[in-house]
PDB file of C-alpha atoms and ligand atoms in Angstrom:
ATOM      1  CA  MET A   1       7.008  20.314  -0.469  1.00 40.00           C
ATOM      2  CA  THR A   2       7.275  22.520  -3.541  1.00 42.00           C
ATOM      3  CA  TYR A   3       6.272  19.928  -6.075  1.00 47.00           C
ATOM      4  CA  PHE A   4       6.982  22.188  -9.003  1.00 46.00           C
ATOM      5  CA  VAL A   5      10.547  22.835 -10.081  1.00 49.00           C
ATOM      6  CA  GLY A   6      13.087  20.128  -9.631  1.00 55.00           C
ATOM      7  CA  PHE A   7      15.663  17.845 -11.073  1.00 58.00           C
ATOM      8  CA  GLU A   8      13.008  15.614 -12.574  1.00 63.00           C
ATOM      9  CA  ILE A   9      11.892  18.463 -14.887  1.00 65.00           C
ATOM     10  CA  LEU A  10      15.453  18.760 -16.174  1.00 65.00           C
ATOM     11  CA  LEU A  11      15.719  14.994 -16.526  1.00 66.00           C
ATOM     12  CA  LEU A  12      12.364  14.821 -18.291  1.00 68.00           C
ATOM     13  CA  SER A  13      13.389  17.559 -20.725  1.00 68.00           C
ATOM     14  CA  SER A  14      16.696  15.812 -21.473  1.00 70.00           C
ATOM     15  CA  LEU A  15      14.923  12.510 -22.103  1.00 69.00           C
ATOM     16  CA  THR A  16      12.393  14.232 -24.366  1.00 68.00           C
ATOM     17  CA  VAL A  17      15.204  15.818 -26.408  1.00 68.00           C
ATOM     18  CA  ALA A  18      16.972  12.434 -26.583  1.00 68.00           C
ATOM     19  CA  LYS A  19      13.781  10.816 -27.860  1.00 65.00           C
ATOM     20  CA  LEU A  20      13.251  13.602 -30.412  1.00 65.00           C
ATOM     21  CA  ILE A  21      16.782  13.082 -31.721  1.00 64.00           C
ATOM     22  CA  ALA A  22      15.816   9.434 -32.278  1.00 63.00           C
ATOM     23  CA  PHE A  23      12.713  10.541 -34.205  1.00 62.00           C
ATOM     24  CA  PRO A  24      14.168  10.297 -37.726  1.00 61.00           C
ATOM     25  CA  ARG A  25      14.577   6.539 -37.269  1.00 67.00           C
ATOM     26  CA  LEU A  26      10.849   6.079 -36.651  1.00 67.00           C
ATOM     27  CA  THR A  27       8.265   5.407 -39.348  1.00 73.00           C
ATOM     28  CA  MET A  28       5.414   7.881 -39.863  1.00 73.00           C
ATOM     29  CA  SER A  29       2.861   5.620 -38.086  1.00 76.00           C
ATOM     30  CA  SER A  30       5.275   5.171 -35.160  1.00 73.00           C
ATOM     31  CA  LYS A  31       5.673   8.944 -34.912  1.00 74.00           C
ATOM     32  CA  ILE A  32       1.884   9.423 -34.845  1.00 78.00           C
ATOM     33  CA  THR A  33       1.495   6.716 -32.162  1.00 80.00           C
ATOM     34  CA  LEU A  34       4.275   8.313 -30.137  1.00 79.00           C
ATOM     35  CA  LEU A  35       2.712  11.777 -30.369  1.00 83.00           C
ATOM     36  CA  GLU A  36      -0.701  10.373 -29.370  1.00 86.00           C
ATOM     37  CA  ARG A  37       0.798   8.606 -26.382  1.00 87.00           C
ATOM     38  CA  TRP A  38       2.816  11.630 -25.335  1.00 87.00           C
ATOM     39  CA  SER A  39      -0.145  14.007 -25.608  1.00 87.00           C
ATOM     40  CA  THR A  40      -2.153  11.750 -23.254  1.00 91.00           C
ATOM     41  CA  ASN A  41       0.725  11.205 -20.840  1.00 90.00           C
ATOM     42  CA  PHE A  42       1.846  14.840 -20.738  1.00 89.00           C
ATOM     43  CA  SER A  43      -1.767  16.070 -20.388  1.00 90.00           C
ATOM     44  CA  LEU A  44      -2.181  13.823 -17.349  1.00 91.00           C
ATOM     45  CA  GLU A  45       1.094  15.209 -15.997  1.00 89.00           C
ATOM     46  CA  ILE A  46      -0.231  18.782 -16.279  1.00 90.00           C
ATOM     47  CA  ILE A  47      -3.460  17.811 -14.446  1.00 92.00           C
ATOM     48  CA  ASN A  48      -1.484  15.956 -11.768  1.00 91.00           C
ATOM     49  CA  ARG A  49       0.959  18.842 -11.316  1.00 88.00           C
ATOM     50  CA  VAL A  50      -1.904  21.299 -10.814  1.00 90.00           C
ATOM     51  CA  ILE A  51      -3.477  18.968  -8.212  1.00 90.00           C
ATOM     52  CA  ALA A  52      -0.129  18.370  -6.492  1.00 87.00           C
ATOM     53  CA  ILE A  53       0.810  22.060  -6.336  1.00 85.00           C
ATOM     54  CA  THR A  54      -2.654  23.154  -5.135  1.00 88.00           C
ATOM     55  CA  VAL A  55      -2.986  20.461  -2.460  1.00 87.00           C
ATOM     56  CA  SER A  56       0.652  20.840  -1.347  1.00 80.00           C
ATOM     57  CA  MET A  57       0.304  24.616  -0.964  1.00 79.00           C
ATOM     58  CA  LEU A  58      -2.892  24.186   1.068  1.00 83.00           C
ATOM     59  CA  LEU A  59      -1.234  21.609   3.314  1.00 79.00           C
ATOM     60  CA  ILE A  60       1.940  23.657   3.799  1.00 73.00           C
ATOM     61  CA  GLN A  61      -0.136  26.642   4.883  1.00 73.00           C
ATOM     62  CA  ASN A  62      -2.337  24.667   7.255  1.00 75.00           C
ATOM     63  CA  LEU A  63      -0.119  21.955   8.705  1.00 75.00           C
ATOM     64  CA  ASN A  64       2.762  22.439  11.054  1.00 71.00           C
ATOM     65  CA  PHE A  65       5.752  21.039   9.193  1.00 69.00           C
ATOM     66  CA  LYS A  66       9.104  21.319  10.861  1.00 65.00           C
ATOM     67  CA  ASN A  67      11.196  24.004   9.178  1.00 66.00           C
ATOM     68  CA  ALA A  68      14.734  23.477  10.456  1.00 64.00           C
ATOM     69  CA  PRO A  69      16.738  20.956   8.465  1.00 60.00           C
ATOM     70  CA  SER A  70      17.585  17.855  10.439  1.00 61.00           C
ATOM     71  CA  GLU A  71      21.206  16.780  10.607  1.00 66.00           C
ATOM     72  CA  ASN A  72      20.306  13.143  10.976  1.00 84.00           C
ATOM     73  CA  TRP A  73      20.730  11.496   7.586  1.00 87.00           C
ATOM     74  CA  PHE A  74      20.195   7.993   8.998  1.00 90.00           C
ATOM     75  CA  TYR A  75      16.732   9.096  10.066  1.00 91.00           C
ATOM     76  CA  PHE A  76      16.172  10.472   6.555  1.00 93.00           C
ATOM     77  CA  LEU A  77      17.218   7.113   5.074  1.00 95.00           C
ATOM     78  CA  PHE A  78      14.822   5.359   7.452  1.00 95.00           C
ATOM     79  CA  TYR A  79      12.080   7.782   6.289  1.00 95.00           C
ATOM     80  CA  ILE A  80      12.795   6.843   2.628  1.00 97.00           C
ATOM     81  CA  VAL A  81      12.610   3.121   3.521  1.00 97.00           C
ATOM     82  CA  VAL A  82       9.294   3.623   5.365  1.00 97.00           C
ATOM     83  CA  LEU A  83       7.832   5.591   2.441  1.00 97.00           C
ATOM     84  CA  ASP A  84       8.957   2.978  -0.057  1.00 97.00           C
ATOM     85  CA  PHE A  85       7.479   0.186   2.064  1.00 97.00           C
ATOM     86  CA  THR A  86       4.091   1.935   1.971  1.00 97.00           C
ATOM     87  CA  PHE A  87       4.440   2.517  -1.795  1.00 96.00           C
ATOM     88  CA  TYR A  88       5.080  -1.199  -2.325  1.00 97.00           C
ATOM     89  CA  TRP A  89       1.901  -2.147  -0.460  1.00 97.00           C
ATOM     90  CA  ARG A  90      -0.095   0.698  -1.991  1.00 96.00           C
ATOM     91  CA  HIS A  91       0.846  -0.694  -5.410  1.00 96.00           C
ATOM     92  CA  ARG A  92      -0.201  -4.243  -4.449  1.00 96.00           C
ATOM     93  CA  ILE A  93      -3.501  -2.917  -3.093  1.00 96.00           C
ATOM     94  CA  TYR A  94      -4.102  -0.986  -6.338  1.00 95.00           C
ATOM     95  CA  HIS A  95      -3.701  -4.183  -8.353  1.00 94.00           C
ATOM     96  CA  ARG A  96      -5.909  -6.162  -5.987  1.00 93.00           C
ATOM     97  CA  TRP A  97      -8.776  -3.753  -5.295  1.00 94.00           C
ATOM     98  CA  PHE A  98      -8.329  -0.454  -7.167  1.00 94.00           C
ATOM     99  CA  TRP A  99      -7.564  -1.574 -10.691  1.00 93.00           C
ATOM    100  CA  PHE A 100     -10.268   0.767 -11.998  1.00 93.00           C
ATOM    101  CA  PHE A 101      -7.932   3.759 -11.658  1.00 93.00           C
ATOM    102  CA  HIS A 102      -4.493   2.081 -11.584  1.00 95.00           C
ATOM    103  CA  ARG A 103      -5.177   0.574 -15.020  1.00 94.00           C
ATOM    104  CA  THR A 104      -4.662   4.084 -16.457  1.00 94.00           C
ATOM    105  CA  HIS A 105      -0.958   3.563 -15.779  1.00 94.00           C
ATOM    106  CA  HIS A 106      -1.039   0.122 -17.391  1.00 94.00           C
ATOM    107  CA  SER A 107      -3.053   1.090 -20.463  1.00 92.00           C
ATOM    108  CA  ASP A 108      -0.284   2.703 -22.517  1.00 89.00           C
ATOM    109  CA  SER A 109       0.373   1.019 -25.870  1.00 86.00           C
ATOM    110  CA  GLY A 110       4.072   1.866 -25.660  1.00 86.00           C
ATOM    111  CA  TYR A 111       6.774   1.968 -23.057  1.00 88.00           C
ATOM    112  CA  ASP A 112       9.076   4.884 -22.303  1.00 86.00           C
ATOM    113  CA  PHE A 113       9.790   7.476 -19.599  1.00 86.00           C
ATOM    114  CA  SER A 114       6.522   9.318 -20.362  1.00 88.00           C
ATOM    115  CA  LEU A 115       4.675   6.344 -18.862  1.00 90.00           C
ATOM    116  CA  SER A 116       5.797   7.566 -15.438  1.00 90.00           C
ATOM    117  CA  LEU A 117       3.505  10.581 -16.018  1.00 91.00           C
ATOM    118  CA  ARG A 118       0.499   8.452 -16.945  1.00 92.00           C
ATOM    119  CA  ILE A 119      -1.023   8.466 -13.468  1.00 93.00           C
ATOM    120  CA  HIS A 120      -4.715   8.755 -12.619  1.00 94.00           C
ATOM    121  CA  PRO A 121      -5.373  11.940 -10.548  1.00 94.00           C
ATOM    122  CA  ILE A 122      -6.834   9.791  -7.721  1.00 94.00           C
ATOM    123  CA  GLU A 123      -3.434   8.089  -7.457  1.00 93.00           C
ATOM    124  CA  THR A 124      -1.763  11.490  -7.193  1.00 93.00           C
ATOM    125  CA  LEU A 125      -4.077  12.482  -4.346  1.00 92.00           C
ATOM    126  CA  ILE A 126      -3.464   9.194  -2.515  1.00 92.00           C
ATOM    127  CA  GLN A 127       0.281   9.643  -3.022  1.00 91.00           C
ATOM    128  CA  ILE A 128       0.156  13.128  -1.448  1.00 90.00           C
ATOM    129  CA  ILE A 129      -1.921  11.867   1.496  1.00 90.00           C
ATOM    130  CA  ILE A 130       0.583   9.041   2.164  1.00 90.00           C
ATOM    131  CA  PHE A 131       3.555  11.391   1.825  1.00 89.00           C
ATOM    132  CA  VAL A 132       2.075  14.032   4.119  1.00 89.00           C
ATOM    133  CA  SER A 133       0.786  11.563   6.744  1.00 90.00           C
ATOM    134  CA  ILE A 134       4.103   9.731   7.093  1.00 93.00           C
ATOM    135  CA  SER A 135       6.084  12.984   7.046  1.00 90.00           C
ATOM    136  CA  LEU A 136       3.955  14.405   9.857  1.00 88.00           C
ATOM    137  CA  LEU A 137       3.996  11.169  11.876  1.00 90.00           C
ATOM    138  CA  MET A 138       7.790  10.991  11.590  1.00 91.00           C
ATOM    139  CA  ASN A 139       8.183  14.755  12.172  1.00 88.00           C
ATOM    140  CA  ILE A 140      10.221  15.242   8.982  1.00 88.00           C
ATOM    141  CA  ASN A 141      11.348  18.768   8.162  1.00 86.00           C
ATOM    142  CA  ARG A 142      10.099  20.322   4.927  1.00 81.00           C
ATOM    143  CA  TRP A 143      13.544  20.249   3.242  1.00 85.00           C
ATOM    144  CA  HIS A 144      13.826  16.505   3.667  1.00 88.00           C
ATOM    145  CA  ILE A 145      10.265  16.094   2.394  1.00 88.00           C
ATOM    146  CA  PHE A 146      11.243  18.167  -0.653  1.00 86.00           C
ATOM    147  CA  LEU A 147      14.316  15.960  -1.196  1.00 91.00           C
ATOM    148  CA  ALA A 148      12.280  12.749  -0.802  1.00 93.00           C
ATOM    149  CA  VAL A 149       9.655  13.928  -3.314  1.00 90.00           C
ATOM    150  CA  HIS A 150      12.403  14.450  -5.886  1.00 89.00           C
ATOM    151  CA  ILE A 151      14.143  11.151  -5.166  1.00 93.00           C
ATOM    152  CA  PHE A 152      10.877   9.286  -5.827  1.00 93.00           C
ATOM    153  CA  SER A 153      10.000  11.456  -8.848  1.00 89.00           C
ATOM    154  CA  ILE A 154      13.386  10.786 -10.465  1.00 90.00           C
ATOM    155  CA  GLN A 155      13.105   7.070  -9.694  1.00 93.00           C
ATOM    156  CA  ALA A 156       9.639   7.044 -11.309  1.00 92.00           C
ATOM    157  CA  LEU A 157      11.188   8.390 -14.510  1.00 89.00           C
ATOM    158  CA  LEU A 158      14.243   6.126 -14.429  1.00 91.00           C
ATOM    159  CA  SER A 159      12.232   2.962 -13.722  1.00 92.00           C
ATOM    160  CA  HIS A 160      10.179   3.586 -16.880  1.00 92.00           C
ATOM    161  CA  LEU A 161      13.137   3.844 -19.236  1.00 90.00           C
ATOM    162  CA  ASP A 162      13.078   1.197 -21.919  1.00 86.00           C
ATOM    163  CA  TYR A 163      16.624   0.235 -21.116  1.00 82.00           C
ATOM    164  CA  ALA A 164      18.281  -2.897 -19.767  1.00 83.00           C
ATOM    165  CA  ILE A 165      21.190  -2.073 -17.495  1.00 85.00           C
ATOM    166  CA  PRO A 166      24.200  -4.255 -18.491  1.00 86.00           C
ATOM    167  CA  LYS A 167      24.514  -7.379 -16.365  1.00 86.00           C
ATOM    168  CA  THR A 168      27.700  -7.362 -14.338  1.00 87.00           C
ATOM    169  CA  SER A 169      28.454  -8.717 -10.878  1.00 88.00           C
ATOM    170  CA  PHE A 170      28.129  -5.154  -9.525  1.00 90.00           C
ATOM    171  CA  THR A 171      24.771  -4.467 -11.172  1.00 88.00           C
ATOM    172  CA  ARG A 172      23.501  -7.839  -9.940  1.00 89.00           C
ATOM    173  CA  ILE A 173      24.199  -6.682  -6.378  1.00 90.00           C
ATOM    174  CA  LEU A 174      22.531  -3.319  -7.068  1.00 92.00           C
ATOM    175  CA  ARG A 175      19.522  -5.091  -8.564  1.00 91.00           C
ATOM    176  CA  ASN A 176      18.977  -6.774  -5.200  1.00 91.00           C
ATOM    177  CA  ILE A 177      18.634  -3.324  -3.627  1.00 95.00           C
ATOM    178  CA  PHE A 178      17.087  -1.035  -6.253  1.00 95.00           C
ATOM    179  CA  VAL A 179      14.317  -1.389  -8.820  1.00 95.00           C
ATOM    180  CA  PHE A 180      15.850  -1.493 -12.300  1.00 93.00           C
ATOM    181  CA  PRO A 181      14.046  -0.335 -15.474  1.00 92.00           C
ATOM    182  CA  ASP A 182      13.769  -3.865 -16.891  1.00 89.00           C
ATOM    183  CA  SER A 183      12.238  -5.248 -13.698  1.00 90.00           C
ATOM    184  CA  HIS A 184       9.588  -2.520 -13.721  1.00 93.00           C
ATOM    185  CA  LYS A 185       9.008  -3.212 -17.416  1.00 92.00           C
ATOM    186  CA  PHE A 186       8.427  -6.825 -16.390  1.00 91.00           C
ATOM    187  CA  HIS A 187       5.702  -5.536 -14.049  1.00 93.00           C
ATOM    188  CA  HIS A 188       4.018  -3.885 -17.059  1.00 93.00           C
ATOM    189  CA  ASP A 189       4.055  -7.122 -19.072  1.00 90.00           C
ATOM    190  CA  PRO A 190       0.425  -8.412 -19.075  1.00 85.00           C
ATOM    191  CA  GLU A 191       1.765 -11.972 -19.201  1.00 84.00           C
ATOM    192  CA  ASN A 192       3.459 -11.522 -15.838  1.00 79.00           C
ATOM    193  CA  PRO A 193       0.811 -10.035 -13.553  1.00 75.00           C
ATOM    194  CA  ASP A 194       1.277  -9.527  -9.823  1.00 84.00           C
ATOM    195  CA  ASN A 195       5.041  -9.210  -9.808  1.00 91.00           C
ATOM    196  CA  HIS A 196       7.604  -6.463  -9.167  1.00 93.00           C
ATOM    197  CA  PHE A 197       5.535  -3.935  -7.248  1.00 95.00           C
ATOM    198  CA  GLY A 198       8.609  -2.158  -5.837  1.00 95.00           C
ATOM    199  CA  PHE A 199       9.107   1.564  -6.424  1.00 96.00           C
ATOM    200  CA  LEU A 200      12.638   2.392  -5.255  1.00 97.00           C
ATOM    201  CA  PHE A 201      13.872  -0.687  -3.384  1.00 97.00           C
ATOM    202  CA  SER A 202      13.589  -4.133  -4.928  1.00 95.00           C
ATOM    203  CA  PHE A 203      14.070  -6.059  -1.677  1.00 95.00           C
ATOM    204  CA  TRP A 204      10.394  -5.694  -0.775  1.00 96.00           C
ATOM    205  CA  ASP A 205       9.574  -7.874  -3.794  1.00 95.00           C
ATOM    206  CA  THR A 206      12.165 -10.428  -2.703  1.00 93.00           C
ATOM    207  CA  PHE A 207      10.911 -10.384   0.892  1.00 94.00           C
ATOM    208  CA  PHE A 208       7.221 -10.641   0.005  1.00 94.00           C
ATOM    209  CA  GLY A 209       7.649 -13.167  -2.826  1.00 91.00           C
ATOM    210  CA  THR A 210       6.810 -10.965  -5.821  1.00 90.00           C
ATOM    211  CA  ASN A 211      10.285 -10.897  -7.356  1.00 88.00           C
ATOM    212  CA  GLN A 212      10.709 -12.702 -10.677  1.00 81.00           C
ATOM    213  CA  ILE A 213      14.342 -11.691 -11.067  1.00 68.00           C
ATOM    214  CA  LYS A 214      15.363 -15.121 -12.374  1.00 61.00           C
ATOM    215  CA  LYS A 215      13.027 -14.758 -15.330  1.00 58.00           C
ATOM    216  CA  ILE A 216      14.665 -11.418 -16.155  1.00 56.00           C
ATOM    217  CA  ASP A 217      18.191 -12.820 -15.767  1.00 58.00           C
TER     218      ASP A 217
HETATM  219 ZN1   ZN B   1       1.037  -1.563 -11.426  1.00 83.85          ZN
HETATM  220 ZN1   ZN B   2       4.939   1.699 -14.177  1.00 83.85          ZN
END
């Protein structure tokens, strides 16, 4: 679980460059606000990365993770579904009982990919504990854990893009399976509390009655 180098770093860098290219169109006050937001969000990312790397290294050295890659991709898919199910309920529990640290994520004055980095360190620790516990319980090999960490990291970035995916019949089907950026943005709207808690799969929201897809459509 080398939570250090990965595709999400590359994606994050590309998005940062894309945003910088858009800079000339911003007013001076918007640029200052953006830089303030980014310095907070990226500082939290550095703290969270240090925690994640330190804790992960300690766990890898002390816990008996399976080393050989498994050939069973259906089991890996099941593992992703189980993880995402726990993330859905973790998110609902945060809103219900642990707002005092989850509100860090909801306290940004703007909305862009950097919001995915605005995570309270307690959340990072809880995330690692969930990841490690489920991986051990399901006897997942370390390569699949590594892959899962990156799938969820990339989804965290993508779901915080301020971008509405064009509405076509195909994307409507996909929306029933995956969390889209605009549905997660809906979750961040203070006027629509307690909706769209999904992380990767959107069907948990549909199943548990927290999907407001019709309002988005
Ligand atoms: Zn939330
Ligand atoms: Zn969010």
